[in-house]
JSON list of C-alpha atoms in Angstrom, two decimals:
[
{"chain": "A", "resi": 221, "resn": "UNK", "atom": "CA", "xyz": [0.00, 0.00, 0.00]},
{"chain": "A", "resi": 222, "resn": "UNK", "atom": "CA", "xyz": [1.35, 3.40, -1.06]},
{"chain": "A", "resi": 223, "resn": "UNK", "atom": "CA", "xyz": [2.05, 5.84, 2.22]},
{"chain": "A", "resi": 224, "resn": "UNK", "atom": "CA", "xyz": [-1.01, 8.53, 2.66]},
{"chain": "A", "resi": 225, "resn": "UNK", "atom": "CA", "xyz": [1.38, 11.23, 2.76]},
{"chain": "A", "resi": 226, "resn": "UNK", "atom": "CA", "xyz": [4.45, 12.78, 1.03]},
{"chain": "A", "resi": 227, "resn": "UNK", "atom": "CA", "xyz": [7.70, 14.73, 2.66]},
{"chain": "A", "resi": 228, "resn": "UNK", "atom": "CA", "xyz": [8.06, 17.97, 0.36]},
{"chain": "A", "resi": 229, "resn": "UNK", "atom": "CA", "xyz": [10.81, 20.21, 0.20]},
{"chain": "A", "resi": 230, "resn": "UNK", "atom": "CA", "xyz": [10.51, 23.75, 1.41]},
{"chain": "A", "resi": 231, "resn": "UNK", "atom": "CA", "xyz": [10.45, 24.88, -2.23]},
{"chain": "A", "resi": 232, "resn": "UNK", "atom": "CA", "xyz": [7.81, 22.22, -3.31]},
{"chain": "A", "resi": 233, "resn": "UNK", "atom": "CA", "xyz": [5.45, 23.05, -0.60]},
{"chain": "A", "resi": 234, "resn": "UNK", "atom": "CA", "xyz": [5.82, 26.76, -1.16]},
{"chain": "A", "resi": 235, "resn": "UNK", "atom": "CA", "xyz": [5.06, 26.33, -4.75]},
{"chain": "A", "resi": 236, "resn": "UNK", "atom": "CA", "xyz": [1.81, 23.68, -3.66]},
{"chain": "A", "resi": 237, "resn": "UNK", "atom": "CA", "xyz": [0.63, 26.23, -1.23]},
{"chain": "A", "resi": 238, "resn": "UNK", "atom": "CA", "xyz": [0.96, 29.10, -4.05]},
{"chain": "A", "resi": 239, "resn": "UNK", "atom": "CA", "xyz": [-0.56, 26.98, -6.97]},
{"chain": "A", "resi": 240, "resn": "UNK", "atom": "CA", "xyz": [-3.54, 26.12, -4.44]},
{"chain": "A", "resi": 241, "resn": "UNK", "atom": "CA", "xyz": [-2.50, 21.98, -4.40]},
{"chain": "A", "resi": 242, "resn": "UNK", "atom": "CA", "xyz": [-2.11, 22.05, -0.92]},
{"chain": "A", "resi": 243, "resn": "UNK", "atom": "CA", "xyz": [-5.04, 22.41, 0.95]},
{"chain": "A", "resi": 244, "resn": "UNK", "atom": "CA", "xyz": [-3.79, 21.92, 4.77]},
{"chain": "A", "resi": 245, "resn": "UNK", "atom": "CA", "xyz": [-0.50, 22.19, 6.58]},
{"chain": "A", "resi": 246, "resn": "UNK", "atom": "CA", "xyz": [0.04, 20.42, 9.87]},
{"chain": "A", "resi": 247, "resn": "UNK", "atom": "CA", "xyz": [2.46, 21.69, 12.91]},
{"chain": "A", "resi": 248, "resn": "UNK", "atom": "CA", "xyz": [3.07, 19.01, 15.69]},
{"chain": "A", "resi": 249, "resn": "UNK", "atom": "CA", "xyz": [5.03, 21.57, 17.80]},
{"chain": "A", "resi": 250, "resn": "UNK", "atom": "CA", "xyz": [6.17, 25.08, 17.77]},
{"chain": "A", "resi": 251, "resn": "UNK", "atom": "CA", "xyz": [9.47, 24.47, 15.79]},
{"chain": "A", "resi": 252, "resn": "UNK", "atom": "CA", "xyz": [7.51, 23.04, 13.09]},
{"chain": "A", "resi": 253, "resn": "UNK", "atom": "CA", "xyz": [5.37, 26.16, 12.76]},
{"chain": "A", "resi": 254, "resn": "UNK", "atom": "CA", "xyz": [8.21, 28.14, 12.81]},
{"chain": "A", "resi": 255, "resn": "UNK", "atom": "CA", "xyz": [9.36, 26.27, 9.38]},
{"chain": "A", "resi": 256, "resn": "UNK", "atom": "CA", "xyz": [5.98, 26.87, 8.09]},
{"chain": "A", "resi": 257, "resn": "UNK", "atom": "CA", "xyz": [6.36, 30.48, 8.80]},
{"chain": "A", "resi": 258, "resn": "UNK", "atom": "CA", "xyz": [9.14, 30.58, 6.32]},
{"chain": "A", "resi": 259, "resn": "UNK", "atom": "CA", "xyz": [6.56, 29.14, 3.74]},
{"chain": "A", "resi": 260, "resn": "UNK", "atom": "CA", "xyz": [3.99, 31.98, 4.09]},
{"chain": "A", "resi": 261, "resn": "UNK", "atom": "CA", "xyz": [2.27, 33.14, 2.37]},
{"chain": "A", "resi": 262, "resn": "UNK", "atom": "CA", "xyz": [-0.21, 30.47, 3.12]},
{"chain": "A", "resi": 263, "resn": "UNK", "atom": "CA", "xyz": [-2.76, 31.73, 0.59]},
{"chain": "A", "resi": 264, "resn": "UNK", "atom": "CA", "xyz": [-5.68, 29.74, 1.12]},
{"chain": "A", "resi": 265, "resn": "UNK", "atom": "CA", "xyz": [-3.92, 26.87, 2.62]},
{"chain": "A", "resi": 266, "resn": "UNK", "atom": "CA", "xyz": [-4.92, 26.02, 5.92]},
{"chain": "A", "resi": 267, "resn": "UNK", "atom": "CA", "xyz": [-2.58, 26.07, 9.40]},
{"chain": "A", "resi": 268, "resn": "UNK", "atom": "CA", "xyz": [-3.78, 23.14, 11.85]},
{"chain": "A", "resi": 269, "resn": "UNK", "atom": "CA", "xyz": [-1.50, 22.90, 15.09]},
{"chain": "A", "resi": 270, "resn": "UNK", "atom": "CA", "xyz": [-1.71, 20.17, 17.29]},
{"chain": "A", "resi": 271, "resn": "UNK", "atom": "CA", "xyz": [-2.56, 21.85, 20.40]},
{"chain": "A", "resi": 272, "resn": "UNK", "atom": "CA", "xyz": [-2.45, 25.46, 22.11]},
{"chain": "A", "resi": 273, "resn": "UNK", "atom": "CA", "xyz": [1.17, 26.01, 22.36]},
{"chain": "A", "resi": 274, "resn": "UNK", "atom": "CA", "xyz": [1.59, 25.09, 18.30]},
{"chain": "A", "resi": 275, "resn": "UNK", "atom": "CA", "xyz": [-1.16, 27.24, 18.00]},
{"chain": "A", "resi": 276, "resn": "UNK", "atom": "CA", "xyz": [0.15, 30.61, 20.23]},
{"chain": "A", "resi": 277, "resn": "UNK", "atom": "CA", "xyz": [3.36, 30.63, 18.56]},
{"chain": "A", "resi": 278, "resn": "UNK", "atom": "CA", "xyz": [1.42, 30.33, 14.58]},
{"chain": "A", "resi": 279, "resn": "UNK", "atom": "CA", "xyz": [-0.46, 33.51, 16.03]},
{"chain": "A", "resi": 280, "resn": "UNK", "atom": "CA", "xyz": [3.34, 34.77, 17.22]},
{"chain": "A", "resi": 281, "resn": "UNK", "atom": "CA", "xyz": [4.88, 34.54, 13.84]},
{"chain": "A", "resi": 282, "resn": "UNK", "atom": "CA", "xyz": [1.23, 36.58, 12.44]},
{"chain": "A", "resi": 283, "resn": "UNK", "atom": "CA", "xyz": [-0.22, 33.29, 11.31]},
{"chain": "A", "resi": 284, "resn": "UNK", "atom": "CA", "xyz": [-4.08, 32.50, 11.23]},
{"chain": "A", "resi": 285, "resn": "UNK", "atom": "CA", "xyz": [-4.58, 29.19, 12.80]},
{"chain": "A", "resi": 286, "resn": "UNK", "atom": "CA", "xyz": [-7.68, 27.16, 11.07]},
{"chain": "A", "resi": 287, "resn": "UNK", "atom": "CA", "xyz": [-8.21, 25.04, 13.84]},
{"chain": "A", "resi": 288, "resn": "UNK", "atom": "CA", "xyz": [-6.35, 23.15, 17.23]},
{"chain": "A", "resi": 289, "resn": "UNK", "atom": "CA", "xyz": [-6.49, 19.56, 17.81]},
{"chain": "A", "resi": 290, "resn": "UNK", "atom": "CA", "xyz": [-8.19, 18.92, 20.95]},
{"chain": "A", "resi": 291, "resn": "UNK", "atom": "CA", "xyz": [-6.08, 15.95, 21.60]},
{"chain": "A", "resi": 292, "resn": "UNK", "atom": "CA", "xyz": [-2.98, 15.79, 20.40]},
{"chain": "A", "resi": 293, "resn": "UNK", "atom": "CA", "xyz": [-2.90, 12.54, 18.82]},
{"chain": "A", "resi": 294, "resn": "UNK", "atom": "CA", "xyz": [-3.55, 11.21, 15.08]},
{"chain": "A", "resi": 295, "resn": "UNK", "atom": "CA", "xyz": [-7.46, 10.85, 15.48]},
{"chain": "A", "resi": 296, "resn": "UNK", "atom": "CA", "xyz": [-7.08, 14.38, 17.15]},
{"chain": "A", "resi": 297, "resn": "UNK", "atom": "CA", "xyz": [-5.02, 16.09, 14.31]},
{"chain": "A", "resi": 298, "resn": "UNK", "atom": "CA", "xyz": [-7.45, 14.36, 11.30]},
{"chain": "A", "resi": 299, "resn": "UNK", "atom": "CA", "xyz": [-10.31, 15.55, 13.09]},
{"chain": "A", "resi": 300, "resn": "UNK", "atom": "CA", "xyz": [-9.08, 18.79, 12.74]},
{"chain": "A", "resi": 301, "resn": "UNK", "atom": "CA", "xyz": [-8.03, 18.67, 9.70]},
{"chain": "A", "resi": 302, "resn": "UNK", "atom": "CA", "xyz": [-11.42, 17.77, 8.52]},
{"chain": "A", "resi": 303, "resn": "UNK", "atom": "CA", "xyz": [-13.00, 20.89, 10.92]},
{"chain": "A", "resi": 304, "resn": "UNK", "atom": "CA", "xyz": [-10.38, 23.26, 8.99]},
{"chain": "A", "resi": 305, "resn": "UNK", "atom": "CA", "xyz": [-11.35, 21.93, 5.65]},
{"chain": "A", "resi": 306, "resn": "UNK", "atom": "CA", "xyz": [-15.03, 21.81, 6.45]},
{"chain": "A", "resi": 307, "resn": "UNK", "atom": "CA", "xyz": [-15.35, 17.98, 6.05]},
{"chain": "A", "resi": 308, "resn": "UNK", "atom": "CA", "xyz": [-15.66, 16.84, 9.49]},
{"chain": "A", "resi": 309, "resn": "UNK", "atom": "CA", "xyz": [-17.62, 13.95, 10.23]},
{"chain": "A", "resi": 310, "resn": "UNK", "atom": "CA", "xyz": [-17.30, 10.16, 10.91]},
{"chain": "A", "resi": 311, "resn": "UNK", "atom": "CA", "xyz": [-15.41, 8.06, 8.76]},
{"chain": "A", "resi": 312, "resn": "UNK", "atom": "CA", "xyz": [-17.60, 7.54, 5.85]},
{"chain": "A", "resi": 313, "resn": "UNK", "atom": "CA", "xyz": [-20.70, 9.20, 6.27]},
{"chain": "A", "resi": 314, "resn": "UNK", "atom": "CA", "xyz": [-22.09, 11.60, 3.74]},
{"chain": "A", "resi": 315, "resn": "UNK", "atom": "CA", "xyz": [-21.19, 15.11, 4.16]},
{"chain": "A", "resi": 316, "resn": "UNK", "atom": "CA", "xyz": [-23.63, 18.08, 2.96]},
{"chain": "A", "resi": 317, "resn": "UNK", "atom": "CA", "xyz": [-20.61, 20.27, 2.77]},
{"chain": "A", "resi": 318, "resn": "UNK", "atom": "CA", "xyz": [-18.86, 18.33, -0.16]},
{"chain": "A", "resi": 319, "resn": "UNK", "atom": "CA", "xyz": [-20.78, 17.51, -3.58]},
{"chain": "A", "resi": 320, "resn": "UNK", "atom": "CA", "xyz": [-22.12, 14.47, -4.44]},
{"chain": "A", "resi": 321, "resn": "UNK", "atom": "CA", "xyz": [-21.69, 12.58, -0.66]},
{"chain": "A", "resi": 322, "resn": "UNK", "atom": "CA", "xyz": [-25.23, 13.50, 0.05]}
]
């Protein structure tokens, strides 16, 4: 099975966040949205941080924070991924906010 994800350079994922290809950028800690910072501007691309510390030094650096886990684990970062995104819901079940899942 191919891996969910990709590792980007700093120049790829400046250009994905300019070109619009990246929808969502994730910070795990404060040093990681510290390297973000020196990919904005985000655009449209949304910040998610992992909890409130991630998220206080996003708003530091002048960075709008879409959403804040509100557990800092896996489940707790794709949930708010799918709150920052607007497709937040259980696993499978139709969501009004997205064509065609209705």
């Amino acid at each position: 099975m191919p891996p969910s994800y990709s590792l980007l350079s700093p120049a790829a994922a400046r250009a994905g966040i300019a070109d619009g290809s990246i929808d969502a950028v994730l910070a795990a800690s404060p040093s990681a949205v510290r390297r973000i910072a020196d990919l904005a501007p985000l655009h449209g691309c949304r910040l998610v941080a992992i909890g409130r510390s991630t998220a206080e030094q996003a708003a530091a650096l002048g960075l709008q924070v879409a959403a804040v886990a509100a557990e800092p684990t896996p489940e707790g970062l794709a949930d708010a991924v799918g709150a920052a995104l607007g497709t937040a819901g259980p696993a499978g079940a139709p969501n009004p906010n997205l064509p065609g899942t209705t």
